[in-house]
Amino acid sequence: LKYISDSFEERYKELVEEYDFDNLIREDWISDVDFEFEANLIDSIEGASKLVINEGITRIGDRLFYNCKSLKEIIVPESVTYLDVTGSTKLKNITVPERVTHLYIDGCESLKEITIPEGVTHLGISGCSSLKTIQLSNYLELIGDNAFRDCGFEYILIPDSVTTIGIGAFLDSYLINVTIGFNVTSIGQSAFFG
């Protein structure tokens, strides 16, 4: 398994016929499966609280875990470089592998803590209202538009490596204290509004 892509309908039908996918999900374990995951393939898993993804995957694509309402923990293999977790409202724990360069998390309302690996160059975390602790990479160069919209942390240290903070980057967040690194040259409109 090398890539989790962004569409699923035809491949989903093939996978359901080819693999006993329902049993894999009930056991909360995906292992030794040699096919491509597709976005929304495991949409709305009922009852699964922990999901382990096998080594060898390099990309976990948009909205794969969308509406997985019971999912509390995702074990992501070290091989992943692109990780997008959207809409897992009960997710409390995710360990982001060191090789990840692109990280996007949205709507994970129960997520309380996350450490951003040093190699992350593209980052967006929004709609994580319980997120109280975040540690940014010292190599992060850009905090994009709406990157931390509606997040719950009260303090953030923006490292010296960051040069740009995008429009609405911390819109509707709960920030009380912000430390901005020396190299920030551009702060977008409404970056800290709300």
CSV table of C-alpha atoms in Angstrom, one decimal:
chain,number,residue,atom,x,y,z
A,1,LEU,CA,0.0,0.0,0.0
A,2,LYS,CA,1.7,3.2,-1.2
A,3,TYR,CA,-1.0,5.8,-1.5
A,4,ILE,CA,-4.3,6.7,-0.1
A,5,SER,CA,-6.0,8.7,-2.8
A,6,ASP,CA,-9.0,11.1,-3.0
A,7,SER,CA,-11.8,9.2,-4.8
A,8,PHE,CA,-13.3,5.8,-4.0
A,9,GLU,CA,-16.5,4.6,-5.6
A,10,GLU,CA,-15.4,2.1,-8.2
A,11,ARG,CA,-12.4,0.8,-6.3
A,12,TYR,CA,-14.5,0.5,-3.1
A,13,LYS,CA,-16.8,-2.0,-4.8
A,14,GLU,CA,-13.8,-4.0,-6.0
A,15,LEU,CA,-12.2,-4.0,-2.5
A,16,VAL,CA,-15.4,-5.1,-0.7
A,17,GLU,CA,-15.6,-8.1,-3.1
A,18,GLU,CA,-11.9,-8.9,-2.9
A,19,TYR,CA,-11.2,-8.5,0.8
A,20,ASP,CA,-13.1,-9.1,4.0
A,21,PHE,CA,-12.9,-5.4,4.8
A,22,ASP,CA,-15.7,-5.5,7.3
A,23,ASN,CA,-13.8,-7.8,9.6
A,24,LEU,CA,-10.7,-5.7,9.3
A,25,ILE,CA,-12.6,-2.7,10.5
A,26,ARG,CA,-14.3,-4.6,13.4
A,27,GLU,CA,-10.9,-5.7,14.6
A,28,ASP,CA,-9.7,-2.1,14.4
A,29,TRP,CA,-6.6,-3.2,12.4
A,30,ILE,CA,-5.5,-2.8,8.9
A,31,SER,CA,-2.5,-5.0,8.2
A,32,ASP,CA,-0.9,-7.0,5.3
A,33,VAL,CA,-3.4,-5.5,2.9
A,34,ASP,CA,-2.0,-4.8,-0.6
A,35,PHE,CA,-4.3,-2.4,-2.2
A,36,GLU,CA,-4.8,1.4,-2.4
A,37,PHE,CA,-6.9,3.0,0.2
A,38,GLU,CA,-9.2,5.7,-1.2
A,39,ALA,CA,-10.7,8.7,0.4
A,40,ASN,CA,-13.9,8.1,2.3
A,41,LEU,CA,-13.3,4.3,1.9
A,42,ILE,CA,-13.7,3.9,5.6
A,43,ASP,CA,-16.2,6.7,6.0
A,44,SER,CA,-18.4,6.4,9.1
A,45,ILE,CA,-16.8,3.3,10.6
A,46,GLU,CA,-19.2,2.2,13.3
A,47,GLY,CA,-17.7,1.3,16.6
A,48,ALA,CA,-14.0,1.3,15.7
A,49,SER,CA,-12.0,3.2,18.3
A,50,LYS,CA,-8.5,2.5,17.2
A,51,LEU,CA,-7.1,2.1,13.8
A,52,VAL,CA,-3.6,0.7,13.0
A,53,ILE,CA,-2.4,1.3,9.5
A,54,ASN,CA,0.4,-0.9,8.1
A,55,GLU,CA,3.9,0.2,7.2
A,56,GLY,CA,4.6,1.0,3.6
A,57,ILE,CA,1.8,3.6,3.1
A,58,THR,CA,3.3,7.0,2.2
A,59,ARG,CA,0.2,9.1,1.8
A,60,ILE,CA,-3.1,9.3,3.7
A,61,GLY,CA,-5.3,11.4,1.6
A,62,ASP,CA,-8.1,13.9,2.0
A,63,ARG,CA,-11.1,12.9,4.2
A,64,LEU,CA,-10.2,9.2,4.6
A,65,PHE,CA,-11.4,9.2,8.2
A,66,TYR,CA,-14.2,11.7,7.7
A,67,ASN,CA,-17.2,11.0,10.0
A,68,CYS,CA,-15.4,8.1,11.8
A,69,LYS,CA,-17.3,9.2,15.0
A,70,SER,CA,-15.9,6.5,17.3
A,71,LEU,CA,-12.3,6.6,16.2
A,72,LYS,CA,-10.2,7.8,19.2
A,73,GLU,CA,-6.7,6.8,18.1
A,74,ILE,CA,-4.9,6.3,14.8
A,75,ILE,CA,-1.5,4.6,14.6
A,76,VAL,CA,0.3,6.0,11.6
A,77,PRO,CA,3.3,4.2,10.2
A,78,GLU,CA,6.7,5.8,9.9
A,79,SER,CA,6.5,5.5,6.1
A,80,VAL,CA,3.9,8.3,5.8
A,81,THR,CA,5.0,11.6,4.4
A,82,TYR,CA,1.5,13.2,3.7
A,83,LEU,CA,-1.2,13.0,6.4
A,84,ASP,CA,-4.7,14.5,6.3
A,85,VAL,CA,-7.1,13.7,9.1
A,86,THR,CA,-10.5,15.3,8.8
A,87,GLY,CA,-13.7,15.0,10.8
A,88,SER,CA,-12.8,12.4,13.4
A,89,THR,CA,-14.6,14.2,16.2
A,90,LYS,CA,-13.6,11.7,18.9
A,91,LEU,CA,-10.0,11.4,18.0
A,92,LYS,CA,-7.8,12.1,21.0
A,93,ASN,CA,-4.5,10.7,20.0
A,94,ILE,CA,-2.4,10.7,16.9
A,95,THR,CA,1.3,10.4,16.7
A,96,VAL,CA,2.7,12.1,13.6
A,97,PRO,CA,5.6,10.3,12.1
A,98,GLU,CA,8.9,12.1,11.7
A,99,ARG,CA,8.9,11.8,7.9
A,100,VAL,CA,5.6,13.7,7.5
A,101,THR,CA,6.1,16.9,5.4
A,102,HIS,CA,2.5,17.8,4.8
A,103,LEU,CA,0.1,17.7,7.8
A,104,TYR,CA,-3.6,18.7,7.7
A,105,ILE,CA,-6.0,18.1,10.6
A,106,ASP,CA,-9.6,19.5,10.6
A,107,GLY,CA,-12.6,19.0,12.8
A,108,CYS,CA,-11.0,16.7,15.3
A,109,GLU,CA,-12.8,18.3,18.2
A,110,SER,CA,-11.5,16.0,20.9
A,111,LEU,CA,-7.8,16.2,20.0
A,112,LYS,CA,-6.0,17.7,23.0
A,113,GLU,CA,-2.3,17.6,22.1
A,114,ILE,CA,0.0,17.2,19.1
A,115,THR,CA,3.7,17.5,18.3
A,116,ILE,CA,4.6,18.7,14.9
A,117,PRO,CA,7.7,16.9,13.5
A,118,GLU,CA,10.7,19.0,12.5
A,119,GLY,CA,10.2,18.1,8.8
A,120,VAL,CA,6.7,19.5,8.4
A,121,THR,CA,6.8,22.2,5.8
A,122,HIS,CA,3.0,22.4,5.0
A,123,LEU,CA,0.6,22.6,7.9
A,124,GLY,CA,-3.0,23.3,8.6
A,125,ILE,CA,-4.9,22.5,11.8
A,126,SER,CA,-8.4,23.8,12.2
A,127,GLY,CA,-11.6,23.0,14.0
A,128,CYS,CA,-9.8,21.3,16.9
A,129,SER,CA,-11.4,23.2,19.8
A,130,SER,CA,-10.0,20.9,22.5
A,131,LEU,CA,-6.4,21.3,21.3
A,132,LYS,CA,-4.6,22.8,24.2
A,133,THR,CA,-1.0,22.1,23.4
A,134,ILE,CA,0.9,22.4,20.1
A,135,GLN,CA,4.6,22.5,19.4
A,136,LEU,CA,5.6,23.8,16.0
A,137,SER,CA,8.5,22.6,14.0
A,138,ASN,CA,11.6,24.9,14.0
A,139,TYR,CA,11.7,24.4,10.2
A,140,LEU,CA,8.2,25.6,9.5
A,141,GLU,CA,8.4,28.6,7.1
A,142,LEU,CA,4.8,29.5,6.5
A,143,ILE,CA,1.6,29.5,8.6
A,144,GLY,CA,-1.0,29.6,5.8
A,145,ASP,CA,-4.5,31.1,5.6
A,146,ASN,CA,-6.8,29.8,8.3
A,147,ALA,CA,-4.1,27.3,9.4
A,148,PHE,CA,-5.2,27.2,13.0
A,149,ARG,CA,-8.7,28.5,12.8
A,150,ASP,CA,-11.0,27.6,15.7
A,151,CYS,CA,-8.3,25.8,17.8
A,152,GLY,CA,-8.3,25.7,21.6
A,153,PHE,CA,-4.8,26.5,22.5
A,154,GLU,CA,-4.2,29.7,24.5
A,155,TYR,CA,-0.4,30.0,23.9
A,156,ILE,CA,1.7,29.6,20.8
A,157,LEU,CA,5.4,30.1,20.1
A,158,ILE,CA,5.9,30.9,16.4
A,159,PRO,CA,9.5,29.8,15.6
A,160,ASP,CA,12.1,32.1,14.0
A,161,SER,CA,11.9,30.0,10.8
A,162,VAL,CA,8.4,31.3,10.0
A,163,THR,CA,8.4,34.3,7.6
A,164,THR,CA,4.6,34.6,6.8
A,165,ILE,CA,1.4,34.3,8.8
A,166,GLY,CA,-1.6,34.0,6.5
A,167,ILE,CA,-5.0,35.6,6.5
A,168,GLY,CA,-7.1,34.4,9.4
A,169,ALA,CA,-4.4,32.0,10.5
A,170,PHE,CA,-5.6,32.0,14.1
A,171,LEU,CA,-9.2,33.2,13.5
A,172,ASP,CA,-11.6,32.3,16.3
A,173,SER,CA,-9.0,30.6,18.4
A,174,TYR,CA,-8.6,31.0,22.1
A,175,LEU,CA,-5.1,32.6,22.1
A,176,ILE,CA,-4.2,34.7,25.1
A,177,ASN,CA,-0.4,34.8,24.6
A,178,VAL,CA,1.5,34.7,21.3
A,179,THR,CA,5.3,34.9,20.8
A,180,ILE,CA,6.2,35.7,17.2
A,181,GLY,CA,9.7,34.8,15.9
A,182,PHE,CA,12.1,37.4,14.6
A,183,ASN,CA,11.8,36.6,10.9
A,184,VAL,CA,8.1,37.1,10.4
A,185,THR,CA,7.8,39.8,7.7
A,186,SER,CA,4.1,39.4,6.7
A,187,ILE,CA,1.0,38.9,8.9
A,188,GLY,CA,-2.3,38.5,6.9
A,189,GLN,CA,-5.6,40.3,7.6
A,190,SER,CA,-7.5,39.0,10.7
A,191,ALA,CA,-4.7,36.6,11.5
A,192,PHE,CA,-5.4,36.9,15.2
A,193,PHE,CA,-9.1,38.0,15.1
A,194,GLY,CA,-11.7,36.4,17.4
